[in-house]
PDB file of C-alpha atoms in Angstrom:
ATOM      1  CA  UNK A   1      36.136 157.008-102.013  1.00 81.00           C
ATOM      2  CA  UNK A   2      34.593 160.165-101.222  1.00 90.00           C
ATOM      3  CA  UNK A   3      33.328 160.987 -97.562  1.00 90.00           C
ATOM      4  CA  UNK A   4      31.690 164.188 -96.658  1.00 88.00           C
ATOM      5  CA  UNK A   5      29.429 164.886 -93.964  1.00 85.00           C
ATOM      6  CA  UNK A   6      26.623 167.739 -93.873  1.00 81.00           C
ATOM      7  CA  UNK A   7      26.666 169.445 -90.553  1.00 71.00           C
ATOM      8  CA  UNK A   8      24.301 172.068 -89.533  1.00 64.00           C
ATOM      9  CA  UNK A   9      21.558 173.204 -86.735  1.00 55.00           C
ATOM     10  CA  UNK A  10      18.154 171.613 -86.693  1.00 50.00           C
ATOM     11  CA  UNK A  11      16.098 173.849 -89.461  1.00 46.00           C
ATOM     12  CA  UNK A  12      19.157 174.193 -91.552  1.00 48.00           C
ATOM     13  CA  UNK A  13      18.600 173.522 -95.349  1.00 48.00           C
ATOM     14  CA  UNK A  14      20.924 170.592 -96.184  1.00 49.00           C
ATOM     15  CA  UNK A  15      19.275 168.652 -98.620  1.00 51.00           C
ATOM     16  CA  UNK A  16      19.831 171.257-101.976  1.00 61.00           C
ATOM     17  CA  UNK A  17      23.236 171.170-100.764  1.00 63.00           C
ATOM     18  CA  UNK A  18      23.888 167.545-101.607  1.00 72.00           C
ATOM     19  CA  UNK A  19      21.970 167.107-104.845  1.00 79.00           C
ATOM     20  CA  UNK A  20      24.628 168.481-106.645  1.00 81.00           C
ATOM     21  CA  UNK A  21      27.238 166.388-105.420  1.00 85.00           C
ATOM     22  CA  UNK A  22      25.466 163.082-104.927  1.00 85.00           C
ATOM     23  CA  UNK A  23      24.768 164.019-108.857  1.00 85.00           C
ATOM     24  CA  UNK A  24      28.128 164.531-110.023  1.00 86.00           C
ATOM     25  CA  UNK A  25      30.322 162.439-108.403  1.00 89.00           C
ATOM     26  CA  UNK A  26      27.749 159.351-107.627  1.00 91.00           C
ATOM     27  CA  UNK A  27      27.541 159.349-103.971  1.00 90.00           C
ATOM     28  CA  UNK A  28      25.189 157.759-101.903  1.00 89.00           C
ATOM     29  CA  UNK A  29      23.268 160.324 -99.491  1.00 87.00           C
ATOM     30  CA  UNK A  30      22.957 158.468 -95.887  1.00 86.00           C
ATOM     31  CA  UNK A  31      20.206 160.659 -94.115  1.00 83.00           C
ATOM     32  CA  UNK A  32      19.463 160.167 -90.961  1.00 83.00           C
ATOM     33  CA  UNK A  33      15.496 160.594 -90.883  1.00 83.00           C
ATOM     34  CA  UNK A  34      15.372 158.172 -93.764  1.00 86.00           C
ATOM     35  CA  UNK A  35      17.088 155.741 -92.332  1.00 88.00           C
ATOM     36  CA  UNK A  36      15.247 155.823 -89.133  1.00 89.00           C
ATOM     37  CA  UNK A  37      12.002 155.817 -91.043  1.00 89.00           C
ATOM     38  CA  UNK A  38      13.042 152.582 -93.370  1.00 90.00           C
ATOM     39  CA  UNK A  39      14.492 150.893 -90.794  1.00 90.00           C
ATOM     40  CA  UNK A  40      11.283 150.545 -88.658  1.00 92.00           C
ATOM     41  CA  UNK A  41       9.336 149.967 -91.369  1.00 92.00           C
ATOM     42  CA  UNK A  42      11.626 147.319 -92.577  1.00 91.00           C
ATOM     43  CA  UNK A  43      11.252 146.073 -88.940  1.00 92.00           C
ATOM     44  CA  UNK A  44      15.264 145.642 -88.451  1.00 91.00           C
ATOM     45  CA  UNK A  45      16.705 144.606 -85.256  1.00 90.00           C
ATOM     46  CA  UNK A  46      17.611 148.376 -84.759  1.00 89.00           C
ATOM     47  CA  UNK A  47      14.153 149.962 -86.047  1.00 90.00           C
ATOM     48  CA  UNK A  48      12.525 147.771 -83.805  1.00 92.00           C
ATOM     49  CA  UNK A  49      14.251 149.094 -80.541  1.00 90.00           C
ATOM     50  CA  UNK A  50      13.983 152.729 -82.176  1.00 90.00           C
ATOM     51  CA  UNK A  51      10.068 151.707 -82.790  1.00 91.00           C
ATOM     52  CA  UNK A  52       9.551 150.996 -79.055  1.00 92.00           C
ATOM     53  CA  UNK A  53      11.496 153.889 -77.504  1.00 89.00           C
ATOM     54  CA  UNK A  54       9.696 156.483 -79.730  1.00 91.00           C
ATOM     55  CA  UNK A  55       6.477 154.639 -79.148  1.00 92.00           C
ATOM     56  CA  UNK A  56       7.354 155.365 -75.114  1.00 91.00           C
ATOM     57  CA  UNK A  57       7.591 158.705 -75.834  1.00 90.00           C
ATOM     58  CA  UNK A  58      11.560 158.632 -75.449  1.00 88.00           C
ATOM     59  CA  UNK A  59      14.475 159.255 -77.947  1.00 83.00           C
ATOM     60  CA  UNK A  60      16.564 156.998 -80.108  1.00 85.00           C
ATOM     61  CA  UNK A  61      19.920 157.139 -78.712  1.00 83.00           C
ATOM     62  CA  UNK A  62      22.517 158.513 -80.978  1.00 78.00           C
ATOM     63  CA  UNK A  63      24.690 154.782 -80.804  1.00 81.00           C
ATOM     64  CA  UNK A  64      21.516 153.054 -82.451  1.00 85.00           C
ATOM     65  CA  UNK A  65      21.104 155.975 -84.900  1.00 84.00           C
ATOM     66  CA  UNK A  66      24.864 155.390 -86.162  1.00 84.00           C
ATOM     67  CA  UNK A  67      24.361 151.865 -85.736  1.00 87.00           C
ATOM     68  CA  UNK A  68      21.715 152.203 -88.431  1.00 88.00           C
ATOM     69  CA  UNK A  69      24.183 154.192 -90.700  1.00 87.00           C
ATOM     70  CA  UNK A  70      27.276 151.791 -90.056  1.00 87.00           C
ATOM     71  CA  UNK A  71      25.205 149.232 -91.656  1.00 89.00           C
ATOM     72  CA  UNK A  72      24.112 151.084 -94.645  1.00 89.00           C
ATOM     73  CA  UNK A  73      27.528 152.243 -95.410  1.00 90.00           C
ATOM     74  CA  UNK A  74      28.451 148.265 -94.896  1.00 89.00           C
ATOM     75  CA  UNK A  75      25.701 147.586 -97.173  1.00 89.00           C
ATOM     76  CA  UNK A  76      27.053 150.367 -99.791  1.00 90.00           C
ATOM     77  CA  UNK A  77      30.646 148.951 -99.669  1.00 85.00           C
ATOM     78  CA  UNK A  78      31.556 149.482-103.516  1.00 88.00           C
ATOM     79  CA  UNK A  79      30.001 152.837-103.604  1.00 90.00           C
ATOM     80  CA  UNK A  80      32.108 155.830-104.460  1.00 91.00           C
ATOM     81  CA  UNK A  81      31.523 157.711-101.596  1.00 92.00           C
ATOM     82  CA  UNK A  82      28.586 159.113 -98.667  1.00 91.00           C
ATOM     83  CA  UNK A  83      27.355 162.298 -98.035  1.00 87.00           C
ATOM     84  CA  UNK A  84      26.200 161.759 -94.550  1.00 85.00           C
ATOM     85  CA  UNK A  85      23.516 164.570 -93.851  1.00 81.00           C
ATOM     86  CA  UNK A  86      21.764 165.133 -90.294  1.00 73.00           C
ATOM     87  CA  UNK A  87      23.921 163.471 -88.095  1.00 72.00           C
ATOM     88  CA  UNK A  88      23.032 162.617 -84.602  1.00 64.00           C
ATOM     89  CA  UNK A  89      23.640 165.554 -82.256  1.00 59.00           C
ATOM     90  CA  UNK A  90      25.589 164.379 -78.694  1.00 53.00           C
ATOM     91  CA  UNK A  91      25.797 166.243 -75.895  1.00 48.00           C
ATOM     92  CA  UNK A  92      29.228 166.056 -75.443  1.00 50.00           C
ATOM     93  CA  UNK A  93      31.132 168.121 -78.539  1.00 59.00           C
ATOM     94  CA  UNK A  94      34.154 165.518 -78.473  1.00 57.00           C
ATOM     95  CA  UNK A  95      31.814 162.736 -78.435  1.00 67.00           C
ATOM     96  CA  UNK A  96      29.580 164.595 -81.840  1.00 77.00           C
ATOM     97  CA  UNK A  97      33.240 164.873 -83.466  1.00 84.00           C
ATOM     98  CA  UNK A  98      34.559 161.808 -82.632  1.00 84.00           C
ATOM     99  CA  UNK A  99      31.142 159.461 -83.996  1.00 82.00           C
ATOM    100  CA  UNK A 100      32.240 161.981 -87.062  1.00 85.00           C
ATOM    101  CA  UNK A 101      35.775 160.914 -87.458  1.00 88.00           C
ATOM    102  CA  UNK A 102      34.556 157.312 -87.446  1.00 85.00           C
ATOM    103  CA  UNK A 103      33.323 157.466 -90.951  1.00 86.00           C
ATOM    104  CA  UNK A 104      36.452 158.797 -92.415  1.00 89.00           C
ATOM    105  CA  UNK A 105      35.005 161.907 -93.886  1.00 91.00           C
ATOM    106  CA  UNK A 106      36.833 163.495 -96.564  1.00 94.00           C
ATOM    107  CA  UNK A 107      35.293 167.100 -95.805  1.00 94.00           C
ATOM    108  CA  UNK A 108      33.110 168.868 -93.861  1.00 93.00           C
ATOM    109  CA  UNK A 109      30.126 171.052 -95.301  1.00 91.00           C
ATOM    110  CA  UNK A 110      28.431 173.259 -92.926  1.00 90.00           C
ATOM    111  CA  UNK A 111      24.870 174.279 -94.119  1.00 84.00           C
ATOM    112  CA  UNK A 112      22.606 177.164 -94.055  1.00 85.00           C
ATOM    113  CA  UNK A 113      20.042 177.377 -91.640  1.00 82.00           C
ATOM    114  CA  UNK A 114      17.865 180.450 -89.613  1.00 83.00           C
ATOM    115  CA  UNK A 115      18.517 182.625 -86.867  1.00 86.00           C
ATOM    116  CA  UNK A 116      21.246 184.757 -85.383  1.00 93.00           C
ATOM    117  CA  UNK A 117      24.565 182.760 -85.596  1.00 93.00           C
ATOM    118  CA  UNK A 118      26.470 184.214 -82.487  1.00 94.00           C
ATOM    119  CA  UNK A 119      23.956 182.649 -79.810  1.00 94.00           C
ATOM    120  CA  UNK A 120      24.974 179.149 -81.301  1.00 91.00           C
ATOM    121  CA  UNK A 121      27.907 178.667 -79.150  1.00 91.00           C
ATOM    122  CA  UNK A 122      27.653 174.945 -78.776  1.00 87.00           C
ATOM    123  CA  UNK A 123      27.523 174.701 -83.002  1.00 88.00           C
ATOM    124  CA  UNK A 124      30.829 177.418 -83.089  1.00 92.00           C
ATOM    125  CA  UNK A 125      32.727 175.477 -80.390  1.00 91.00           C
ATOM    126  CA  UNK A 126      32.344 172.535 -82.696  1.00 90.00           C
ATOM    127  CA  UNK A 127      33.268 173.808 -85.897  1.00 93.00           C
ATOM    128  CA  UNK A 128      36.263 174.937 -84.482  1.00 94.00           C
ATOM    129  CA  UNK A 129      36.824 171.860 -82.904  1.00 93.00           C
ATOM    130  CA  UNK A 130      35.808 170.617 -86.732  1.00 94.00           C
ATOM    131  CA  UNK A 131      38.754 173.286 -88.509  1.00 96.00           C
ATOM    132  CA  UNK A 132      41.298 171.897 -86.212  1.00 96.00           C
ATOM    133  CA  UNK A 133      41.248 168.768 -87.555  1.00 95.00           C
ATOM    134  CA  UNK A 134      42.654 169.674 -90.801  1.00 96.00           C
ATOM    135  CA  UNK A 135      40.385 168.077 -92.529  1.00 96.00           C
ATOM    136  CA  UNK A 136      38.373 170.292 -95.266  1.00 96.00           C
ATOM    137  CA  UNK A 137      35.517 172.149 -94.527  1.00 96.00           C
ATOM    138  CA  UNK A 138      32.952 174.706 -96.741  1.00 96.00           C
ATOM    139  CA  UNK A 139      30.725 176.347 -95.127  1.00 94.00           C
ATOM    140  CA  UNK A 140      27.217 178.469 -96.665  1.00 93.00           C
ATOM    141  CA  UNK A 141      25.680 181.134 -95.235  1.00 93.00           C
ATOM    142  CA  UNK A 142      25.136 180.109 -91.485  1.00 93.00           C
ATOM    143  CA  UNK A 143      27.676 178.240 -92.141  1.00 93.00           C
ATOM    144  CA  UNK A 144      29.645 180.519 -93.395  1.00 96.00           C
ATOM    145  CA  UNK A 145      28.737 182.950 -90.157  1.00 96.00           C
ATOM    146  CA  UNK A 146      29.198 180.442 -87.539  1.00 95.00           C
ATOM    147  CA  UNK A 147      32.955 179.563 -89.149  1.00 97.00           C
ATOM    148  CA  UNK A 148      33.943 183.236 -89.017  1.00 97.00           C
ATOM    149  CA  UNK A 149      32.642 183.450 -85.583  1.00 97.00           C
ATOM    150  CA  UNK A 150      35.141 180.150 -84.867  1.00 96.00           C
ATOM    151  CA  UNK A 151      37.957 182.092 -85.813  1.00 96.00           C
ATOM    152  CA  UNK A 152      37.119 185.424 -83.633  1.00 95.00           C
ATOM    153  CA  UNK A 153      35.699 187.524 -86.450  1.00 97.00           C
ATOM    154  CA  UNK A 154      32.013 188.671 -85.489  1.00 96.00           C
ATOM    155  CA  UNK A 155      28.852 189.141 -86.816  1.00 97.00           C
ATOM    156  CA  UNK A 156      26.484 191.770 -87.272  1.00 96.00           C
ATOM    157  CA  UNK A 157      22.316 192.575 -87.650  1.00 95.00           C
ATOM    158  CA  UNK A 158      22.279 194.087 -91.227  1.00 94.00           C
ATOM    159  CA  UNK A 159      19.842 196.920 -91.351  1.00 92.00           C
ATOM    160  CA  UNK A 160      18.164 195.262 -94.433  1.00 89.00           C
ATOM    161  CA  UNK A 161      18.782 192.201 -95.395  1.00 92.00           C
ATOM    162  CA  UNK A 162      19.311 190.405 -98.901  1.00 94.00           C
ATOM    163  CA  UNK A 163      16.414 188.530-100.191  1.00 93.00           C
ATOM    164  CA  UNK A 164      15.875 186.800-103.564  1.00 90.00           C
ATOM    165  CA  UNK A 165      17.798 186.100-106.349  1.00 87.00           C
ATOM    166  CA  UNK A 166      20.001 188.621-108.953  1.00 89.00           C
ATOM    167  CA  UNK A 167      22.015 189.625-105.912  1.00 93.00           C
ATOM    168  CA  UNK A 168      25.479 190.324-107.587  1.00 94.00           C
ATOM    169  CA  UNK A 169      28.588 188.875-106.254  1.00 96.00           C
ATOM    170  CA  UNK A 170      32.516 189.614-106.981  1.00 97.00           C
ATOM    171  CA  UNK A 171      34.893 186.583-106.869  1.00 97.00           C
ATOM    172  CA  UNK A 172      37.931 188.768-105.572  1.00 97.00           C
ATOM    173  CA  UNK A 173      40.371 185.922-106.475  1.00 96.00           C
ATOM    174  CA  UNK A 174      39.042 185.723-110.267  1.00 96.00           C
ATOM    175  CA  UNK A 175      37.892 188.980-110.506  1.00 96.00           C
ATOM    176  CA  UNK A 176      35.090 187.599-111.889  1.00 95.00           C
ATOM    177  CA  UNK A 177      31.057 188.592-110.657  1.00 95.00           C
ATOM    178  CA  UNK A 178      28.454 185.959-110.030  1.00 93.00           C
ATOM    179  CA  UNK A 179      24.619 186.573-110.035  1.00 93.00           C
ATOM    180  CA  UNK A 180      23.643 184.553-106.734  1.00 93.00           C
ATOM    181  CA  UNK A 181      20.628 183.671-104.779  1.00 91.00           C
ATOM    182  CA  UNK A 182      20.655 185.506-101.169  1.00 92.00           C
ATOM    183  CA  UNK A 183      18.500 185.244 -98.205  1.00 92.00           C
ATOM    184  CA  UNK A 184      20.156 186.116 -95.272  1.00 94.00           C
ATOM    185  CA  UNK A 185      19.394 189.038 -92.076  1.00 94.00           C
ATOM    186  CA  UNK A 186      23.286 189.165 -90.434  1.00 96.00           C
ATOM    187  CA  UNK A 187      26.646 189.444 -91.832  1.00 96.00           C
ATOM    188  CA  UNK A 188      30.457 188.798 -90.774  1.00 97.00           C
ATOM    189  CA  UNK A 189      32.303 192.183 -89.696  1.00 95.00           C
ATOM    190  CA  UNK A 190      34.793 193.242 -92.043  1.00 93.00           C
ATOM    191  CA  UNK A 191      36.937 195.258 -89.693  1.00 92.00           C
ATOM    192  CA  UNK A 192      37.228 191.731 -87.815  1.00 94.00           C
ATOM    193  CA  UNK A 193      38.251 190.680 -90.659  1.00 94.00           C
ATOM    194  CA  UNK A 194      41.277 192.729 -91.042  1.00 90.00           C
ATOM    195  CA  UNK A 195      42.686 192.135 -87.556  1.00 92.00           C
ATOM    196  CA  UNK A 196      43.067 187.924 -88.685  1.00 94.00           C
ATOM    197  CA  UNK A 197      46.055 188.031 -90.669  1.00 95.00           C
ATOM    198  CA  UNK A 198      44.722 183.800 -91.430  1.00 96.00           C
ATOM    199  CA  UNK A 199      41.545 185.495 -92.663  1.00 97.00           C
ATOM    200  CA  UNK A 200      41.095 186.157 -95.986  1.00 97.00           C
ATOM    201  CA  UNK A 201      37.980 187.854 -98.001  1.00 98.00           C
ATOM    202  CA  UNK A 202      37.218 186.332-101.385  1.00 98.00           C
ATOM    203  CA  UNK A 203      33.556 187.524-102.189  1.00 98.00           C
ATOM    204  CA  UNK A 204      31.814 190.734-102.125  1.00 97.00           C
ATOM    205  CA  UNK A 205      28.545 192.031-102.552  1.00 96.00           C
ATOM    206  CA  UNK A 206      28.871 194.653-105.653  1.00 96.00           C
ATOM    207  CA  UNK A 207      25.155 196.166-104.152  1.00 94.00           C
ATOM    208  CA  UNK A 208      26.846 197.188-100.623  1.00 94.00           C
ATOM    209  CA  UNK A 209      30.419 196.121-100.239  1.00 95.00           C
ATOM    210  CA  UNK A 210      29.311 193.638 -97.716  1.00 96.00           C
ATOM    211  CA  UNK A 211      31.171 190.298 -97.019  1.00 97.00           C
ATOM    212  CA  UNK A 212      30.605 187.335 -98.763  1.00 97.00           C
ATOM    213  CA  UNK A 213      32.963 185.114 -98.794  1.00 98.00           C
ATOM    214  CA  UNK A 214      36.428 184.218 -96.341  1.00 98.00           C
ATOM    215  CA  UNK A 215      38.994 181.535 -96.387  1.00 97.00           C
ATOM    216  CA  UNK A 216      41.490 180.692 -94.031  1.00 97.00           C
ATOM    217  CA  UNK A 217      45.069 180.880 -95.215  1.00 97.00           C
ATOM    218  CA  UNK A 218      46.223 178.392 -93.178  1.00 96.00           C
ATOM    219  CA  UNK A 219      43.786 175.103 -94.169  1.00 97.00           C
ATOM    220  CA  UNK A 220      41.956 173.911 -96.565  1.00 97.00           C
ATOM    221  CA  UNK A 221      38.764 176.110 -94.919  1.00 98.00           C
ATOM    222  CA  UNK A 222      36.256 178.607 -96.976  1.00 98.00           C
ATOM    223  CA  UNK A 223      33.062 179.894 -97.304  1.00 97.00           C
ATOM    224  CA  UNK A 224      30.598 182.345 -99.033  1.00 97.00           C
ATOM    225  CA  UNK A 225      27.416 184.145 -97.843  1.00 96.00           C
ATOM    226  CA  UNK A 226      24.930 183.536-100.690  1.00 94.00           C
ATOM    227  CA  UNK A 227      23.491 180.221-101.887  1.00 91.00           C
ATOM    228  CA  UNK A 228      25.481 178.273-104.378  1.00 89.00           C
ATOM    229  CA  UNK A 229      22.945 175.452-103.814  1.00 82.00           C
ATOM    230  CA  UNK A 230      19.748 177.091-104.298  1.00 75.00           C
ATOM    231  CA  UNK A 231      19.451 179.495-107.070  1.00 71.00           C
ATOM    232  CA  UNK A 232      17.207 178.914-110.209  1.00 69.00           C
ATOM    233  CA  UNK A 233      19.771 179.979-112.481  1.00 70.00           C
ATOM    234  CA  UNK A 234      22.307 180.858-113.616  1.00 75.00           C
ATOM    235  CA  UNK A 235      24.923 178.613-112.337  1.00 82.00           C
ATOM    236  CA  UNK A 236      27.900 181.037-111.809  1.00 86.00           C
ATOM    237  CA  UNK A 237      28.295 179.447-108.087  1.00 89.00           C
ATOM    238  CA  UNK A 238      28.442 175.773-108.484  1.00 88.00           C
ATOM    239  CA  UNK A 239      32.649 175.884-108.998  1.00 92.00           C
ATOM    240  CA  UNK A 240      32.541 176.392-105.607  1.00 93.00           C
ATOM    241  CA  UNK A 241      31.297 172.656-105.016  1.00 92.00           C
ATOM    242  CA  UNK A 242      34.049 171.173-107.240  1.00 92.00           C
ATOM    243  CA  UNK A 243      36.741 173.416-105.155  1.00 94.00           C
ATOM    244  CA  UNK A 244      35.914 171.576-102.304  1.00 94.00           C
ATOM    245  CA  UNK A 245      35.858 168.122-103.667  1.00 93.00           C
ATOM    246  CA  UNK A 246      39.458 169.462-104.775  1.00 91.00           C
ATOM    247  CA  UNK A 247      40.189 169.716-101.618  1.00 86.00           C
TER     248      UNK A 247
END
């Protein structure tokens, strides 16, 4: 079985990230606003009590949120495996990563999402909380910025940054280049970079020598700038979502 849970701020852009997985290797994608939405209307035990609190004005406690997801995943038994994707935010981080570790996830996949990534400190604190767990974890574009920022290396304003598609990409490992979708205003500092001897950089931008891509020496931890997930073609990225099933 196959566990992997979507983490990323509110506004992030999960969903293209799972299609390709759920796809390929027949999971079954546990999101939280669906659930919530089918379990009211379904009129469940737990939809009801979500149905009166939000009818009150309130909100539904994380405990009945994963309640609702417990029982889908105990109602999905045989499946191969769950992407879970927007899961309840606690205000306590050990509390967020320990409702996490309850499902047994496999990996970790930290998703894109706006705004400047070093004012996120709650999300960073997390992730590295996340990392230290040695359990896999790939990270895109804010992702990919807010796991850099876990491990010390900073981030910067770019002066212009890459929109659109045709943006392309070196594979440093492969040597190969990859045409990629891009749509991103800050980068990760490569002089940071070169001061984490557990840091390595894996993608560049051929356009500006810019960073796009790190991975951690140490675990099973990497990341790239650009949007495997979300390009119209070609497909030059999508090895990077087998790689982390891999790992």
């Amino acid at each position: 079985m196959l566990n992997i849970v979507l983490f990323g701020p509110p506004g992030g852009g999960k969903g293209t990230q799972s299609n390709y997985l759920i796809e390929k290797y027949q999971l079954v994608h546990l999101s939280t606003g669906d659930i919530l939405r089918s379990e009211v209307a379904n009129q469940t035990t737990l939809g009801m009590e979500a149905k009166k609190l939000m009818d009150q004005g309130m909100l539904v406690p994380d405990e009945v949120v994963i309640g609702m997801i417990a029982s889908r995943v105990d109602a999905n038994r045989d499946a191969k495996g769950f992407i879970f994707d927007g899961f309840p935010r606690t205000t306590a981080q050990a509390s967020a990563l320990d409702e996490m570790l309850k499902f047994k996830p496999d990996g970790f996949m930290m998703s894109n999402g706006p705004g400047d990534p070093s004012v996120m400190k709650d999300e960073i604190e997390l992730i590295k909380k996340i990392i230290n767990t040695n359990i896999p974890v790939f990270g895109i574009c804010l992702g990919h910025q807010l796991i850099a920022l876990s491990q010390g290396i900073s981030t910067y304003k770019m002066h212009a940054g890459h929109r659109g598609i045709n943006h392309p990409v070196k594979n440093l490992i492969t040597g190969k280049s990859e045409i990629t979708s891009q749509n991103h205003g800050f980068s990760v500092d490569g002089k940071d970079i070169s001061k984490n001897p557990d840091i390595e950089i894996t993608h560049m931008n051929l356009n500006d020598n810019t960073i796009e891509g790190i991975r951690m020496k140490s675990k099973k931890v990497f990341s790239v700038q650009y949007h495997p997930e979300a390009c119209p073609g070609p497909w030059d990225s999508r090895y990077l979502f087998d790689d982390f099933v891999a790992n």
